[in-house]
PDB file of C-alpha atoms and ligand atoms in Angstrom:
ATOM      1  CA  MET X   1     -18.462  16.528   3.191  1.00 75.00           C
ATOM      2  CA  LYS X   2     -16.651  16.824  -0.130  1.00 89.00           C
ATOM      3  CA  THR X   3     -15.894  13.516  -1.826  1.00 95.00           C
ATOM      4  CA  LYS X   4     -12.169  12.825  -1.893  1.00 97.00           C
ATOM      5  CA  ASN X   5     -10.248  11.233  -4.737  1.00 98.00           C
ATOM      6  CA  VAL X   6      -7.964   8.437  -3.658  1.00 98.00           C
ATOM      7  CA  ILE X   7      -5.366   7.039  -6.025  1.00 98.00           C
ATOM      8  CA  LEU X   8      -4.266   3.493  -5.289  1.00 98.00           C
ATOM      9  CA  PHE X   9      -0.882   2.200  -6.430  1.00 98.00           C
ATOM     10  CA  ALA X  10      -0.328  -1.563  -6.586  1.00 98.00           C
ATOM     11  CA  SER X  11       2.293  -3.773  -8.221  1.00 96.00           C
ATOM     12  CA  GLY X  12       1.056  -7.260  -7.578  1.00 95.00           C
ATOM     13  CA  SER X  13      -1.963  -9.244  -6.528  1.00 97.00           C
ATOM     14  CA  GLY X  14      -3.756  -6.213  -5.153  1.00 98.00           C
ATOM     15  CA  SER X  15      -5.621  -7.948  -2.339  1.00 98.00           C
ATOM     16  CA  ASN X  16      -5.066  -4.940  -0.058  1.00 98.00           C
ATOM     17  CA  ALA X  17      -6.269  -2.533  -2.727  1.00 98.00           C
ATOM     18  CA  GLU X  18      -9.435  -4.604  -3.169  1.00 98.00           C
ATOM     19  CA  ASN X  19      -9.976  -4.797   0.568  1.00 98.00           C
ATOM     20  CA  ILE X  20      -9.639  -1.022   0.922  1.00 98.00           C
ATOM     21  CA  VAL X  21     -12.104  -0.286  -1.884  1.00 98.00           C
ATOM     22  CA  LYS X  22     -14.640  -2.764  -0.486  1.00 98.00           C
ATOM     23  CA  PHE X  23     -14.324  -1.371   3.032  1.00 98.00           C
ATOM     24  CA  MET X  24     -14.841   2.233   1.896  1.00 98.00           C
ATOM     25  CA  ARG X  25     -17.804   1.312  -0.261  1.00 98.00           C
ATOM     26  CA  LYS X  26     -19.414  -0.860   2.412  1.00 98.00           C
ATOM     27  CA  ASN X  27     -19.126   1.922   4.960  1.00 98.00           C
ATOM     28  CA  LYS X  28     -20.278   4.561   2.472  1.00 97.00           C
ATOM     29  CA  ILE X  29     -17.163   6.666   2.990  1.00 97.00           C
ATOM     30  CA  PRO X  30     -17.229   9.691   0.654  1.00 97.00           C
ATOM     31  CA  VAL X  31     -14.194   8.711  -1.389  1.00 98.00           C
ATOM     32  CA  ILE X  32     -13.850   7.584  -4.962  1.00 98.00           C
ATOM     33  CA  PHE X  33     -11.098   5.618  -6.620  1.00 98.00           C
ATOM     34  CA  PRO X  34     -10.817   7.093 -10.106  1.00 98.00           C
ATOM     35  CA  ILE X  35      -7.863   4.914 -11.151  1.00 98.00           C
ATOM     36  CA  ILE X  36      -5.484   2.257  -9.894  1.00 98.00           C
ATOM     37  CA  ILE X  37      -1.935   2.865 -11.017  1.00 98.00           C
ATOM     38  CA  THR X  38       0.375  -0.092 -11.537  1.00 98.00           C
ATOM     39  CA  ASN X  39       3.775  -0.745 -13.050  1.00 98.00           C
ATOM     40  CA  LYS X  40       2.926  -4.317 -14.078  1.00 97.00           C
ATOM     41  CA  GLU X  41       0.876  -5.045 -17.148  1.00 96.00           C
ATOM     42  CA  LYS X  42       0.128  -8.619 -16.129  1.00 96.00           C
ATOM     43  CA  ALA X  43      -0.417  -8.228 -12.386  1.00 97.00           C
ATOM     44  CA  TYR X  44      -3.568  -9.707 -10.848  1.00 98.00           C
ATOM     45  CA  ILE X  45      -4.599  -6.246  -9.675  1.00 98.00           C
ATOM     46  CA  HIS X  46      -6.034  -5.690 -13.178  1.00 98.00           C
ATOM     47  CA  THR X  47      -8.509  -8.535 -12.700  1.00 98.00           C
ATOM     48  CA  ARG X  48      -9.522  -7.322  -9.269  1.00 98.00           C
ATOM     49  CA  ALA X  49      -9.900  -3.745 -10.517  1.00 98.00           C
ATOM     50  CA  GLU X  50     -12.121  -4.863 -13.357  1.00 98.00           C
ATOM     51  CA  LYS X  51     -14.428  -6.615 -10.888  1.00 98.00           C
ATOM     52  CA  LEU X  52     -14.488  -3.464  -8.778  1.00 98.00           C
ATOM     53  CA  GLU X  53     -15.187  -1.425 -11.925  1.00 98.00           C
ATOM     54  CA  ILE X  54     -12.143   0.752 -11.448  1.00 98.00           C
ATOM     55  CA  PRO X  55      -9.907   1.417 -14.457  1.00 98.00           C
ATOM     56  CA  THR X  56      -6.198   0.679 -14.201  1.00 98.00           C
ATOM     57  CA  LYS X  57      -3.342   2.555 -15.743  1.00 98.00           C
ATOM     58  CA  THR X  58      -0.054   0.789 -16.357  1.00 98.00           C
ATOM     59  CA  ILE X  59       2.873   3.170 -16.349  1.00 98.00           C
ATOM     60  CA  ASN X  60       6.410   2.094 -17.115  1.00 97.00           C
ATOM     61  CA  ARG X  61       9.180   2.319 -14.562  1.00 97.00           C
ATOM     62  CA  ALA X  62      10.882   5.313 -16.212  1.00 97.00           C
ATOM     63  CA  ASP X  63       7.702   7.399 -16.203  1.00 98.00           C
ATOM     64  CA  LEU X  64       6.899   6.368 -12.650  1.00 98.00           C
ATOM     65  CA  SER X  65      10.244   7.701 -11.504  1.00 97.00           C
ATOM     66  CA  ASP X  66       9.690  10.949 -13.408  1.00 98.00           C
ATOM     67  CA  GLY X  67       8.237  13.250 -10.765  1.00 97.00           C
ATOM     68  CA  LYS X  68       6.884  15.812 -13.233  1.00 97.00           C
ATOM     69  CA  PHE X  69       5.120  13.207 -15.323  1.00 98.00           C
ATOM     70  CA  LEU X  70       3.630  11.493 -12.301  1.00 98.00           C
ATOM     71  CA  LEU X  71       2.515  14.754 -10.736  1.00 98.00           C
ATOM     72  CA  LYS X  72       0.721  15.673 -13.957  1.00 98.00           C
ATOM     73  CA  THR X  73      -1.014  12.281 -13.946  1.00 98.00           C
ATOM     74  CA  LEU X  74      -2.090  12.637 -10.311  1.00 98.00           C
ATOM     75  CA  LYS X  75      -3.441  16.118 -11.009  1.00 98.00           C
ATOM     76  CA  GLU X  76      -5.430  14.790 -13.971  1.00 98.00           C
ATOM     77  CA  TYR X  77      -7.198  12.484 -11.526  1.00 98.00           C
ATOM     78  CA  LYS X  78      -7.513  15.262  -8.949  1.00 98.00           C
ATOM     79  CA  ALA X  79      -5.771  13.174  -6.322  1.00 98.00           C
ATOM     80  CA  ASP X  80      -6.450  14.154  -2.726  1.00 98.00           C
ATOM     81  CA  TYR X  81      -4.802  11.089  -1.191  1.00 98.00           C
ATOM     82  CA  ILE X  82      -2.503   8.327  -2.362  1.00 98.00           C
ATOM     83  CA  VAL X  83      -2.369   4.824  -0.949  1.00 98.00           C
ATOM     84  CA  LEU X  84       0.440   2.418  -1.778  1.00 98.00           C
ATOM     85  CA  ALA X  85      -0.947  -1.088  -1.436  1.00 97.00           C
ATOM     86  CA  GLY X  86       1.838  -3.466  -2.358  1.00 95.00           C
ATOM     87  CA  TYR X  87       3.554  -0.971  -4.639  1.00 96.00           C
ATOM     88  CA  LEU X  88       7.203  -1.752  -5.141  1.00 91.00           C
ATOM     89  CA  LEU X  89       8.737   1.321  -6.736  1.00 93.00           C
ATOM     90  CA  LYS X  90      10.027   4.459  -5.145  1.00 92.00           C
ATOM     91  CA  ILE X  91       7.826   7.558  -5.066  1.00 95.00           C
ATOM     92  CA  PRO X  92       9.685  10.541  -6.595  1.00 96.00           C
ATOM     93  CA  THR X  93      10.551  13.482  -4.339  1.00 96.00           C
ATOM     94  CA  GLU X  94       8.285  15.876  -6.273  1.00 96.00           C
ATOM     95  CA  ILE X  95       5.293  13.739  -5.337  1.00 97.00           C
ATOM     96  CA  VAL X  96       6.309  13.452  -1.684  1.00 97.00           C
ATOM     97  CA  GLU X  97       6.612  17.237  -1.556  1.00 96.00           C
ATOM     98  CA  ALA X  98       3.320  17.849  -3.364  1.00 97.00           C
ATOM     99  CA  TYR X  99       1.371  15.501  -1.063  1.00 97.00           C
ATOM    100  CA  PRO X 100       2.793  15.947   2.444  1.00 94.00           C
ATOM    101  CA  ASP X 101       1.267  13.416   4.844  1.00 95.00           C
ATOM    102  CA  LYS X 102      -1.131  12.334   2.139  1.00 97.00           C
ATOM    103  CA  ILE X 103       0.732   9.277   0.873  1.00 98.00           C
ATOM    104  CA  ILE X 104       0.428   6.154   2.981  1.00 98.00           C
ATOM    105  CA  ASN X 105       2.180   2.819   2.614  1.00 97.00           C
ATOM    106  CA  ILE X 106       1.883  -0.514   4.349  1.00 97.00           C
ATOM    107  CA  HIS X 107       4.940  -2.596   5.104  1.00 97.00           C
ATOM    108  CA  PRO X 108       4.591  -6.260   6.080  1.00 97.00           C
ATOM    109  CA  ALA X 109       6.922  -6.138   9.107  1.00 98.00           C
ATOM    110  CA  LEU X 110       7.626  -4.114  12.206  1.00 98.00           C
ATOM    111  CA  LEU X 111       9.716  -1.237  10.872  1.00 97.00           C
ATOM    112  CA  PRO X 112      12.485  -0.192  11.292  1.00 96.00           C
ATOM    113  CA  LYS X 113      13.214  -3.913  11.208  1.00 97.00           C
ATOM    114  CA  TYR X 114      13.099  -5.635   7.831  1.00 97.00           C
ATOM    115  CA  GLY X 115      12.674  -2.482   5.761  1.00 95.00           C
ATOM    116  CA  GLY X 116      14.550  -0.820   2.938  1.00 89.00           C
ATOM    117  CA  LYS X 117      15.496  -1.794  -0.568  1.00 84.00           C
ATOM    118  CA  GLY X 118      14.863  -5.430  -1.464  1.00 89.00           C
ATOM    119  CA  MET X 119      12.711  -5.954   1.616  1.00 94.00           C
ATOM    120  CA  TYR X 120       9.335  -6.673   0.081  1.00 93.00           C
ATOM    121  CA  GLY X 121       6.878  -9.525  -0.178  1.00 92.00           C
ATOM    122  CA  ASP X 122       8.204 -12.947   0.761  1.00 96.00           C
ATOM    123  CA  ASN X 123      11.759 -11.622   1.213  1.00 97.00           C
ATOM    124  CA  VAL X 124      10.526  -9.944   4.374  1.00 98.00           C
ATOM    125  CA  HIS X 125       8.841 -13.050   5.784  1.00 98.00           C
ATOM    126  CA  LYS X 126      11.819 -15.255   4.915  1.00 98.00           C
ATOM    127  CA  ALA X 127      14.155 -12.841   6.719  1.00 98.00           C
ATOM    128  CA  VAL X 128      11.864 -12.821   9.770  1.00 98.00           C
ATOM    129  CA  LYS X 129      11.867 -16.633   9.817  1.00 98.00           C
ATOM    130  CA  GLU X 130      15.623 -16.843   9.349  1.00 97.00           C
ATOM    131  CA  ALA X 131      16.216 -14.502  12.284  1.00 98.00           C
ATOM    132  CA  ASN X 132      13.991 -16.670  14.507  1.00 98.00           C
ATOM    133  CA  GLU X 133      11.863 -13.701  15.431  1.00 98.00           C
ATOM    134  CA  LYS X 134       9.170 -14.372  18.005  1.00 98.00           C
ATOM    135  CA  GLU X 135       6.888 -11.739  16.526  1.00 98.00           C
ATOM    136  CA  THR X 136       6.323  -9.768  13.374  1.00 98.00           C
ATOM    137  CA  GLY X 137       3.503  -7.575  12.098  1.00 98.00           C
ATOM    138  CA  ILE X 138       2.569  -4.608   9.970  1.00 98.00           C
ATOM    139  CA  THR X 139       3.609  -0.991   9.796  1.00 98.00           C
ATOM    140  CA  ILE X 140       1.410   1.685   8.271  1.00 98.00           C
ATOM    141  CA  HIS X 141       3.399   4.828   7.607  1.00 97.00           C
ATOM    142  CA  TYR X 142       3.583   8.058   5.670  1.00 97.00           C
ATOM    143  CA  VAL X 143       5.845   8.003   2.663  1.00 96.00           C
ATOM    144  CA  ASN X 144       8.966  10.126   2.401  1.00 90.00           C
ATOM    145  CA  GLU X 145      11.794   9.999  -0.135  1.00 83.00           C
ATOM    146  CA  ASN X 146      13.465   6.969   1.463  1.00 84.00           C
ATOM    147  CA  TYR X 147      12.075   3.447   1.353  1.00 78.00           C
ATOM    148  CA  ASP X 148      10.177   2.575   4.535  1.00 86.00           C
ATOM    149  CA  GLU X 149      11.432   5.546   6.537  1.00 90.00           C
ATOM    150  CA  GLY X 150       8.433   7.881   6.745  1.00 94.00           C
ATOM    151  CA  ASN X 151       6.677   8.585  10.042  1.00 96.00           C
ATOM    152  CA  ILE X 152       4.943   5.578  11.501  1.00 97.00           C
ATOM    153  CA  ILE X 153       1.183   5.906  11.963  1.00 98.00           C
ATOM    154  CA  PHE X 154       0.339   2.469  13.306  1.00 98.00           C
ATOM    155  CA  GLN X 155       1.788  -0.972  13.989  1.00 98.00           C
ATOM    156  CA  ALA X 156       0.160  -4.275  14.883  1.00 98.00           C
ATOM    157  CA  LYS X 157       1.909  -7.472  15.903  1.00 98.00           C
ATOM    158  CA  CYS X 158       1.413 -11.186  15.507  1.00 98.00           C
ATOM    159  CA  GLU X 159       3.211 -14.139  16.988  1.00 98.00           C
ATOM    160  CA  VAL X 160       5.728 -16.174  15.006  1.00 98.00           C
ATOM    161  CA  LEU X 161       5.936 -19.803  16.076  1.00 98.00           C
ATOM    162  CA  PRO X 162       9.127 -21.829  15.559  1.00 97.00           C
ATOM    163  CA  THR X 163       7.077 -24.175  13.379  1.00 98.00           C
ATOM    164  CA  ASP X 164       5.745 -21.386  11.134  1.00 98.00           C
ATOM    165  CA  THR X 165       6.879 -21.443   7.516  1.00 98.00           C
ATOM    166  CA  PHE X 166       7.385 -18.126   5.748  1.00 98.00           C
ATOM    167  CA  GLU X 167       4.039 -18.770   4.058  1.00 98.00           C
ATOM    168  CA  ASP X 168       2.382 -19.089   7.484  1.00 98.00           C
ATOM    169  CA  ILE X 169       3.966 -15.827   8.535  1.00 98.00           C
ATOM    170  CA  ALA X 170       2.792 -14.136   5.321  1.00 98.00           C
ATOM    171  CA  GLN X 171      -0.738 -15.324   5.988  1.00 98.00           C
ATOM    172  CA  LYS X 172      -0.788 -13.961   9.540  1.00 98.00           C
ATOM    173  CA  VAL X 173       0.576 -10.637   8.336  1.00 98.00           C
ATOM    174  CA  HIS X 174      -2.007 -10.445   5.548  1.00 98.00           C
ATOM    175  CA  GLN X 175      -4.780 -10.928   8.098  1.00 98.00           C
ATOM    176  CA  LEU X 176      -3.472  -7.944  10.056  1.00 98.00           C
ATOM    177  CA  GLU X 177      -3.256  -5.914   6.861  1.00 98.00           C
ATOM    178  CA  TYR X 178      -6.852  -6.653   5.923  1.00 98.00           C
ATOM    179  CA  GLU X 179      -8.091  -5.871   9.398  1.00 98.00           C
ATOM    180  CA  TYR X 180      -6.250  -2.603  10.005  1.00 98.00           C
ATOM    181  CA  PHE X 181      -5.128  -0.917   6.787  1.00 98.00           C
ATOM    182  CA  PRO X 182      -8.543   0.459   5.686  1.00 98.00           C
ATOM    183  CA  LYS X 183      -9.460   1.605   9.204  1.00 98.00           C
ATOM    184  CA  ILE X 184      -6.167   3.372   9.795  1.00 98.00           C
ATOM    185  CA  ILE X 185      -6.058   5.200   6.453  1.00 98.00           C
ATOM    186  CA  LEU X 186      -9.621   6.303   6.997  1.00 97.00           C
ATOM    187  CA  LYS X 187      -8.611   7.862  10.317  1.00 96.00           C
ATOM    188  CA  THR X 188      -5.989   9.978   8.565  1.00 96.00           C
ATOM    189  CA  TRP X 189      -8.411  11.280   5.917  1.00 94.00           C
ATOM    190  CA  PHE X 190     -11.239  12.937   7.810  1.00 83.00           C
TER     191      PHE X 190
HETATM  192  C1  GRF J 201       1.474  -6.776   1.284  1.00 75.85           C
HETATM  193  O1  GRF J 201       1.991  -7.740   2.163  1.00 75.85           O
HETATM  194  C2  GRF J 201       1.986  -5.415   1.621  1.00 75.85           C
HETATM  195  O2  GRF J 201       2.247  -5.227   2.965  1.00 75.85           O
HETATM  196  C3  GRF J 201       3.266  -5.358   0.869  1.00 75.85           C
HETATM  197  O3  GRF J 201       3.027  -6.060  -0.326  1.00 75.85           O
HETATM  198  C4  GRF J 201       1.989  -7.020  -0.122  1.00 75.85           C
HETATM  199  C5  GRF J 201       0.960  -6.777  -1.166  1.00 75.85           C
HETATM  200  O4  GRF J 201      -0.039  -7.767  -1.234  1.00 75.85           O
HETATM  201  N1  GRF J 201       3.716  -3.988   0.727  1.00 75.85           N
HETATM  202  P1  GRF J 201      -1.324  -7.506  -2.107  1.00 75.85           P
HETATM  203  O5  GRF J 201      -0.840  -7.117  -3.523  1.00 75.85           O
HETATM  204  O6  GRF J 201      -2.097  -6.393  -1.486  1.00 75.85           O
HETATM  205  O7  GRF J 201      -2.101  -8.770  -2.146  1.00 75.85           O
END
């Protein structure tokens, strides 16, 4: 089986990116991660990537929204698949068209609820708490040109207790992310 090149995009802490890399390596999946692309120079993902011995590339917002530039970069790294792991910017249309069903994102709620612009990170968990939801979860989906609207591949749920703080909710959701995200992306690759 030919080794596939997977490009990870992350904007923040990068715990999902790290978890994905570790899972693939542990299970000897024939994929390599030639680069992790980020838009934040100071994000913790750089530290994690260094430990994983994967280089990072910080690209500014303007270049990341320039489809031609980004496509050229992805081609340089011979990207077969793209995984957005806590990446907060929009993926340009050119990229969506060049990689149909090859770009996967994880959203920390049960889409179509709590998706769209501004719905990221703790904003999502605070909104879930505010609405007194009884459950929340994760959505793993393909990426199209609109935020959080691509076809859903998988969802998993967890309970929200009235006593849960938004931090508690975030923690439960993270557990689901760590458990399912690597397994589900793997299923879409081979
Ligand atoms: C995750 O909750 C993910 O669902 C969301 O952003 C968060 C990223 O966390 N898109 P981390 O950077 O992987 O730790």
